[in-house]
GROMACS .gro file of C-alpha atoms in nm:
model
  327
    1UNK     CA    1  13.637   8.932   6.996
    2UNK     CA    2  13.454   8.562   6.989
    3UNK     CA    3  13.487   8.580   7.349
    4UNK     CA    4  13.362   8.926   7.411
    5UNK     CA    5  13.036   8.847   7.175
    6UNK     CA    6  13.002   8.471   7.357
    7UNK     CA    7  12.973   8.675   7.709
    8UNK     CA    8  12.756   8.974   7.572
    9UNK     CA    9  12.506   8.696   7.485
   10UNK     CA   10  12.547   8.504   7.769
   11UNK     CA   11  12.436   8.797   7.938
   12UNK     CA   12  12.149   8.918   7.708
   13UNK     CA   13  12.021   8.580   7.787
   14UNK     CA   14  12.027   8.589   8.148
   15UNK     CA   15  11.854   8.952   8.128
   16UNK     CA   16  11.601   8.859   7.910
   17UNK     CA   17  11.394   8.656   8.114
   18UNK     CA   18  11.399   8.862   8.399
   19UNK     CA   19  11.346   9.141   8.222
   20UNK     CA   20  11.010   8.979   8.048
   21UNK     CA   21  10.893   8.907   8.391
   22UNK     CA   22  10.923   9.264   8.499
   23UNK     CA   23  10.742   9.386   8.232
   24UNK     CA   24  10.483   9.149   8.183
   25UNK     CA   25  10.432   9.224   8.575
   26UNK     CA   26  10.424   9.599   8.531
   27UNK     CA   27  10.210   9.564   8.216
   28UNK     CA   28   9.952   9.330   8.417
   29UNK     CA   29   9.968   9.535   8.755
   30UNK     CA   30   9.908   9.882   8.582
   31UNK     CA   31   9.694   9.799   8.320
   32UNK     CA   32   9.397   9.610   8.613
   33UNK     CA   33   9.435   9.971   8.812
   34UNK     CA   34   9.339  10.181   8.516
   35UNK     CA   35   9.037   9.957   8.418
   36UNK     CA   36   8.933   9.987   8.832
   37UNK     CA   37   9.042  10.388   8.821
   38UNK     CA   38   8.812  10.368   8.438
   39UNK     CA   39   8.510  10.217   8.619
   40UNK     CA   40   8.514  10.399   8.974
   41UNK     CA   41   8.630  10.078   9.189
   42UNK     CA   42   8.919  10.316   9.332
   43UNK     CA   43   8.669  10.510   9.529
   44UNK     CA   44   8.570  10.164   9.736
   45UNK     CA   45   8.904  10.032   9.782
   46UNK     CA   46   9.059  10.399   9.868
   47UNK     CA   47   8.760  10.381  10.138
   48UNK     CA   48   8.913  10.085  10.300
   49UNK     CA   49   9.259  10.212  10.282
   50UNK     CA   50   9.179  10.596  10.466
   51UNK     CA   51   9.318  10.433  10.782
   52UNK     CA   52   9.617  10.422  10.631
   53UNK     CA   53   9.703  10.723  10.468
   54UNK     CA   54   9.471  10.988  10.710
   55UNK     CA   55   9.684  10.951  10.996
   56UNK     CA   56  10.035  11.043  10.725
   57UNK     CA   57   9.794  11.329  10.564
   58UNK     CA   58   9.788  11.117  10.222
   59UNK     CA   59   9.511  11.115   9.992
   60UNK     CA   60   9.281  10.760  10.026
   61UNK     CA   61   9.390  10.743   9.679
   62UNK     CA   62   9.738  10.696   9.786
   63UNK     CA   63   9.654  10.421  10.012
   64UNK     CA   64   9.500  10.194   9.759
   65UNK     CA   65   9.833  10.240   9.573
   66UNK     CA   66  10.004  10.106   9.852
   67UNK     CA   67   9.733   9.812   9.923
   68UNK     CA   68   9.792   9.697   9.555
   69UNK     CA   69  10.146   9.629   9.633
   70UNK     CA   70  10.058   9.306   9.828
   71UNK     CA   71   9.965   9.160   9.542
   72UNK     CA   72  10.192   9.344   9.274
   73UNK     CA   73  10.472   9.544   9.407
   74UNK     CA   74  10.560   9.701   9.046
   75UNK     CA   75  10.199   9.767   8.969
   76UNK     CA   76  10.214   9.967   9.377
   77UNK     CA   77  10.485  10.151   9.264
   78UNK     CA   78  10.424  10.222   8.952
   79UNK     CA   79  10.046  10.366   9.086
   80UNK     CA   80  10.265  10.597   9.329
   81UNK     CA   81  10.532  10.691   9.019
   82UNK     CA   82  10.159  10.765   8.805
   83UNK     CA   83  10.067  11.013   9.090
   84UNK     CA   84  10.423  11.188   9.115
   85UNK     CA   85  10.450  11.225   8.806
   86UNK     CA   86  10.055  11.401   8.802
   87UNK     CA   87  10.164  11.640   9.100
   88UNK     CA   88   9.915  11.464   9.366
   89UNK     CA   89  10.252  11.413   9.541
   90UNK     CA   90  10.597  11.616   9.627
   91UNK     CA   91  10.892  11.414   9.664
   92UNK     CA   92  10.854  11.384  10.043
   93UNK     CA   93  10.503  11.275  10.014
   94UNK     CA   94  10.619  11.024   9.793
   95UNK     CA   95  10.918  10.929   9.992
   96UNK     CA   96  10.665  10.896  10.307
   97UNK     CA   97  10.418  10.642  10.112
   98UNK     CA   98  10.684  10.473   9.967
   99UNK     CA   99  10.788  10.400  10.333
  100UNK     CA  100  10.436  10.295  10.429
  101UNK     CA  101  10.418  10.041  10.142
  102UNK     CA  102  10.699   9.812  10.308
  103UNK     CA  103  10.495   9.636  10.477
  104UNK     CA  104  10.256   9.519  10.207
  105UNK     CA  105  10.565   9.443   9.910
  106UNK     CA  106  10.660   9.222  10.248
  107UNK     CA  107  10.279   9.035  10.260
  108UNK     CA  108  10.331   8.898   9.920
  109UNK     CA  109  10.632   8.706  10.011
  110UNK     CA  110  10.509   8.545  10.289
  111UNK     CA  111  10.263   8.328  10.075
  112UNK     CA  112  10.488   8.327   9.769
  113UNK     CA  113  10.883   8.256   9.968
  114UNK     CA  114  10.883   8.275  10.356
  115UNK     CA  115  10.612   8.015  10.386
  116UNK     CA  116  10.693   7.722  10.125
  117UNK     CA  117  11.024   7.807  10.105
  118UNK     CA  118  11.200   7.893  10.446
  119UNK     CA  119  11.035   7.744  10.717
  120UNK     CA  120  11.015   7.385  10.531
  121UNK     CA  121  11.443   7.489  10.526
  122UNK     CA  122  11.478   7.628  10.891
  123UNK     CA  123  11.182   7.410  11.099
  124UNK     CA  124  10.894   7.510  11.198
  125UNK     CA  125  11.002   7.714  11.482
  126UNK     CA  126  11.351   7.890  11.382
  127UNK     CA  127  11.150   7.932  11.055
  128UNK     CA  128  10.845   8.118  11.187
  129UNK     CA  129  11.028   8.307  11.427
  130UNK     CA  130  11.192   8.410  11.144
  131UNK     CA  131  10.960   8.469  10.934
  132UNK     CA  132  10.806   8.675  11.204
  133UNK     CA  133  11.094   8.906  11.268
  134UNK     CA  134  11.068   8.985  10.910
  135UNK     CA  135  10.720   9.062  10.937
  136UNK     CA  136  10.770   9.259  11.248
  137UNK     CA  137  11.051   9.480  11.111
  138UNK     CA  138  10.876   9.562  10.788
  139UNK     CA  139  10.579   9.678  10.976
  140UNK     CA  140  10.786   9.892  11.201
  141UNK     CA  141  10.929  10.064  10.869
  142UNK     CA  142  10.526  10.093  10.748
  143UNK     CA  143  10.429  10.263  11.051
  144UNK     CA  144  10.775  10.428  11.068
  145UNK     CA  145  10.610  10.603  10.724
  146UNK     CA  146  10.255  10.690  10.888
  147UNK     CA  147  10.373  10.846  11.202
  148UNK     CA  148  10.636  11.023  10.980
  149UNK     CA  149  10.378  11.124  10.727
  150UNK     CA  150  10.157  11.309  11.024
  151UNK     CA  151  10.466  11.488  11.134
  152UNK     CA  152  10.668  11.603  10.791
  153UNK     CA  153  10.293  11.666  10.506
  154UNK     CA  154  10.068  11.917  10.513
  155UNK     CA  155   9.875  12.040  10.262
  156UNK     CA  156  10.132  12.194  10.087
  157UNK     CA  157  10.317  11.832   9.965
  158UNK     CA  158   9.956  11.683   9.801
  159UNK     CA  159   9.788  11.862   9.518
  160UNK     CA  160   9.460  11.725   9.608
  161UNK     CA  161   9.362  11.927   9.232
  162UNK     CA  162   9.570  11.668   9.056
  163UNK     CA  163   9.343  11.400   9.138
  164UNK     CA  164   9.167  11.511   8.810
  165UNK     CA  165   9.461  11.433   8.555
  166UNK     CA  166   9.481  11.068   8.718
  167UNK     CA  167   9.074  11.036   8.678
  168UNK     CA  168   9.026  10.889   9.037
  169UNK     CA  169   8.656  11.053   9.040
  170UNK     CA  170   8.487  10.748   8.894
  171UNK     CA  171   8.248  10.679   8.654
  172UNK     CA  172   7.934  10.881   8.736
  173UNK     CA  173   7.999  11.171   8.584
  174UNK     CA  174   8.136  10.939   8.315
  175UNK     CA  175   7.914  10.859   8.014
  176UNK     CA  176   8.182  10.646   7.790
  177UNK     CA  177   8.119  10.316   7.728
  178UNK     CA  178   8.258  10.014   7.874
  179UNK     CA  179   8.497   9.959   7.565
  180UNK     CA  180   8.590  10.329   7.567
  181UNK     CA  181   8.698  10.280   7.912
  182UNK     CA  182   8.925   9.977   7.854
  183UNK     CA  183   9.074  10.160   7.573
  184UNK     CA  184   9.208  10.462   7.726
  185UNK     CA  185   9.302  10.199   8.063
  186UNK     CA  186   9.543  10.052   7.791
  187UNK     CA  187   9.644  10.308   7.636
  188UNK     CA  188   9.737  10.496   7.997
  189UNK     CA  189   9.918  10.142   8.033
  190UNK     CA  190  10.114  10.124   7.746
  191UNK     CA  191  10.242  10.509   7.803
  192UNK     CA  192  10.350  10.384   8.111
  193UNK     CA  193  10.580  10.077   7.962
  194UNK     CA  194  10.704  10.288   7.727
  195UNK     CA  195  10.839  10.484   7.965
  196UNK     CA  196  10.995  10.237   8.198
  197UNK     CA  197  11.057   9.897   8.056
  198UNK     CA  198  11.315  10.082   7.827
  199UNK     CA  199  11.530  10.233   8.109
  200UNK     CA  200  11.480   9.873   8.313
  201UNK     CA  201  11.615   9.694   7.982
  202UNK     CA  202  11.910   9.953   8.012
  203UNK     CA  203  11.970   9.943   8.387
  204UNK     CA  204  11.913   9.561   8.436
  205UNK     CA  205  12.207   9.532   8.182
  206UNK     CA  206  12.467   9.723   8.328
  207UNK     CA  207  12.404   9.586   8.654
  208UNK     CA  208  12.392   9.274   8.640
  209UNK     CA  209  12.724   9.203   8.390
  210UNK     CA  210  12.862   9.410   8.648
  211UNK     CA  211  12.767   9.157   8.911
  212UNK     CA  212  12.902   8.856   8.687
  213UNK     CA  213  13.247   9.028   8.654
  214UNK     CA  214  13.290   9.164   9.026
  215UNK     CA  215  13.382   8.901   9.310
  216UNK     CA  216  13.086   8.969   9.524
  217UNK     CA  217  13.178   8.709   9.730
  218UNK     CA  218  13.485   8.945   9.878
  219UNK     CA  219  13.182   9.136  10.069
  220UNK     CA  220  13.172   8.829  10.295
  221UNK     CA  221  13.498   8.868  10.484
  222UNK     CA  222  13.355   9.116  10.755
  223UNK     CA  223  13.125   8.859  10.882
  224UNK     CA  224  13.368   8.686  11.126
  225UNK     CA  225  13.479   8.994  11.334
  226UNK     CA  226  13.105   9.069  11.353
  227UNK     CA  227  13.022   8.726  11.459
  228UNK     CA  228  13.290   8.718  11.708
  229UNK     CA  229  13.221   9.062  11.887
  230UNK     CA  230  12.844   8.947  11.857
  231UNK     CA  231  12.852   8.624  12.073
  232UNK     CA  232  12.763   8.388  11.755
  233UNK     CA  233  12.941   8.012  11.664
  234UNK     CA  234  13.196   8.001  11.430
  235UNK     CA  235  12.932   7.799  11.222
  236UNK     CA  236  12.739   8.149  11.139
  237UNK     CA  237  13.011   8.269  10.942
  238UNK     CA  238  12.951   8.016  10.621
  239UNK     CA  239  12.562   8.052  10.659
  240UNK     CA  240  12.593   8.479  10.653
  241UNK     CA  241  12.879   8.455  10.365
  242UNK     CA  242  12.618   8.215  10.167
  243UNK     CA  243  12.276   8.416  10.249
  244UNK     CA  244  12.488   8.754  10.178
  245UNK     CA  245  12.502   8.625   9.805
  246UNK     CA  246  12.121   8.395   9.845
  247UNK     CA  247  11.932   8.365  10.089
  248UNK     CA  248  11.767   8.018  10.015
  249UNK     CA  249  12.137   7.895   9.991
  250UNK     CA  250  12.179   8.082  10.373
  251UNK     CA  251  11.872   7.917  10.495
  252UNK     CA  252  12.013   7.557  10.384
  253UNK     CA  253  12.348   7.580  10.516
  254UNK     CA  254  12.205   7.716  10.856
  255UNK     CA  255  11.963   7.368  10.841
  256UNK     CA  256  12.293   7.199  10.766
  257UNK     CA  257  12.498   7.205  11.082
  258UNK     CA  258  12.504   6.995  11.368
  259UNK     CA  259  12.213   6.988  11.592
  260UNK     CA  260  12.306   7.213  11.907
  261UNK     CA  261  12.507   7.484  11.752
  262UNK     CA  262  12.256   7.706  11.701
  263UNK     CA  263  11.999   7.823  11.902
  264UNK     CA  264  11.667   7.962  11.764
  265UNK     CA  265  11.762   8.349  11.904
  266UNK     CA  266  12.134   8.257  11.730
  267UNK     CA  267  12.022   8.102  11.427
  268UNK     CA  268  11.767   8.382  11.330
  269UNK     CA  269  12.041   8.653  11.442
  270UNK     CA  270  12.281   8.528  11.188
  271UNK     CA  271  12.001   8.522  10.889
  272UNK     CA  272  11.911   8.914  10.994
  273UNK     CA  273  12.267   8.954  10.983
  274UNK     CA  274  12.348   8.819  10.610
  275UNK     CA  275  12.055   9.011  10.548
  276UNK     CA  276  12.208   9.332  10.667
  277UNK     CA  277  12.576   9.240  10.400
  278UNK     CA  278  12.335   9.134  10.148
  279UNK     CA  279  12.232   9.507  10.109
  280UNK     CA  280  12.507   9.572   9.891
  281UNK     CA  281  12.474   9.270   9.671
  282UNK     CA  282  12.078   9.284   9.670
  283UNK     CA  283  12.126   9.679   9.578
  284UNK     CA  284  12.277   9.564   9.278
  285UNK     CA  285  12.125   9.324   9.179
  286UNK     CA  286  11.736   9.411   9.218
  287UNK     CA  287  11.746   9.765   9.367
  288UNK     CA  288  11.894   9.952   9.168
  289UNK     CA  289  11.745   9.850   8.831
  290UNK     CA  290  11.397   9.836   8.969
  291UNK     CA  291  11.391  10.186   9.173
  292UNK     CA  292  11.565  10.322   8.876
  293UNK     CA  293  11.325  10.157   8.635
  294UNK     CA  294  11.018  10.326   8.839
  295UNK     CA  295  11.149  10.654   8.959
  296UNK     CA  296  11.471  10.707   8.732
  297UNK     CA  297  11.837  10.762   8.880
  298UNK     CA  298  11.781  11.072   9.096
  299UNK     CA  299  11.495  11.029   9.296
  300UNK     CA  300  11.524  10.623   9.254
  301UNK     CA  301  11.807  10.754   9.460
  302UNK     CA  302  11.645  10.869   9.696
  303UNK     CA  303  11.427  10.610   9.751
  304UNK     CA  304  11.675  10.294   9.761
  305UNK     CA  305  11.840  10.516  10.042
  306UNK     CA  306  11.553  10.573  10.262
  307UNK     CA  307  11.462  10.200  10.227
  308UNK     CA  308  11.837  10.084  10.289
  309UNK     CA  309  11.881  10.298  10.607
  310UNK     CA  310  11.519  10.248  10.783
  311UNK     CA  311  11.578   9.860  10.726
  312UNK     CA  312  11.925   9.870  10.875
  313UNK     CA  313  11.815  10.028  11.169
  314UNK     CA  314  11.551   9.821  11.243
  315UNK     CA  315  11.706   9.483  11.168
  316UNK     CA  316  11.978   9.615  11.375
  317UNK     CA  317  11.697   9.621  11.673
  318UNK     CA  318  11.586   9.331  11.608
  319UNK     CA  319  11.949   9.137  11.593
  320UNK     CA  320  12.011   9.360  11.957
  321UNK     CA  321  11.666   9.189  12.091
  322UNK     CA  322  11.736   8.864  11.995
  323UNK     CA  323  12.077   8.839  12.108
  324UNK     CA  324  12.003   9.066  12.467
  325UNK     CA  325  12.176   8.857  12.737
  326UNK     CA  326  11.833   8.942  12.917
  327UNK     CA  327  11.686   8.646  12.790
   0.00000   0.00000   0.00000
């Protein structure tokens, strides 16, 4: 029973941080885009983002949602979840900017991971080459989204009418008072925690004492027939079975090995590749308990599988292009 209680705490106190983070980022994120929505800056930024969302038949609206998500992905998504939720946007409307805002929850990292972090790791060149391939496949699932957008919405998926509900007209026809304004912005906000940060707390839980119990590390054993019908050293199979489980750890043991084992095209290969495994930890672990925070089970469903499949197809590519015996 002492034992039970000693790992149920254990575990509250691993949650409990990340969960704080979450919400304090949610809190922070959603409450600054109801102050601009209270005081009318929406209409500017949603100006800059029409060339965006025109082409995928989104409102401009929608693309200053997905502009906020380079500098908050959980205040992005929780500005397209606000705007579900309204009826602005069907589930494949949502689905399709969802897609779009890859590439800017990728922009973020760049500044705040893939630059301090990587390519000090891999080198300056098998770093940004790396880095790049990223950058390039995230932006092939963005415009993946647009070109999808103008081919699956019409009218019919945006309720252009629900625009009012979400008070994206700005303040002209507004005569409350600066105080009034920030008032209802946090109260909109804290409607919006109460609704997620409890099913995060929940979801976060569950998944990640399942994580601590499960061997994880089992995933790893497919790597070596991969790497062998692939072309790749014998040395990629410890760096894709570490950066399946973290990718800072990957990047490491890659920088460990003997000079002349890898070459850039190999070395980068093999990161994609623990990226690709990785799904099914990094599903677990952050997918899941985000999407479902945001969205809730179903259509968090939904989303984690559109994001899984488009990124598996194009990192796929990319691993193909890198490892073309054309080169």
């Amino acid at each position: 029973m002492q034992s039970v209680v000693a790992e149920l705490v254990a575990l509250l106190a691993e949650v409990a941080p990340r969960l704080a983070r979450i919400a304090a980022f949610i809190a922070v994120g959603v409450f600054a885009a109801n102050v601009a929505v209270a005081f009318g800056l929406i209409r500017y930024v949603a100006g800059l983002a029409g060339w965006l969302t025109r082409p995928a038949n989104l409102p401009d609206e929608v693309g200053t949602a997905i502009l906020t998500t380079a500098a908050s992905t959980t205040a992005g998504y929780a500005t397209l979840a606000e705007y579900r939720e309204s009826g602005l946007l069907d589930d494949r409307a949502t689905l399709v900017a969802v897609t779009i805002n890859t590439f800017f929850g990728f922009v973020q990292h760049v500044f705040t991971y893939y630059v301090p972090v990587m390519i000090p790791i891999l080198g300056v060149e098998t770093g940004t080459v790396y880095v790049s391939a990223r950058a390039g496949i995230a932006l092939a699932i963005t415009v993946t989204g647009v070109l999808a957008g103008g081919v699956l919405l019409s009218e019919r998926n945006v309720d252009r009418s629900a625009l009012a509900e979400v008070d994206a007209s700005g303040p002209d026809a507004d005569d409350r008072t600066s105080r009034e304004r920030v008032r209802e912005a946090g109260a909109k906000s804290w409607s919006t925690l109460r609704r997620i940060v409890p099913r995060l707390a929940v979801v976060y839980t569950l998944v990640i004492g399942l994580v601590t119990n499960v061997d994880v590390a089992a995933l790893t054993s497919v790597a070596e027939p991969i790497t062998g019908v692939l072309g790749l050293p014998g040395a990629a199979v410890p760096v894709i079975a570490v950066y399946t489980l973290d990718t800072t750890a990957g990047a490491v043991t890659l920088a460990g090995t003997a000079e002349g084992i890898f070459t850039v095209r190999t070395a980068v290969a093999s990161l994609l590749i623990g990226g690709i495994l990785s799904f099914a930890v990094s599903t677990f672990r952050r997918s899941i308990p985000f999407q479902y925070g945001i969205w809730g089970a179903e259509f968090g469903t939904k989303v984690i599988a559109v994001n899984t499949a488009l990124k598996l197809v194009f990192i796929s590519l990319t691993v193909g292009l890198l490892l073309a015996p054309v080169w």
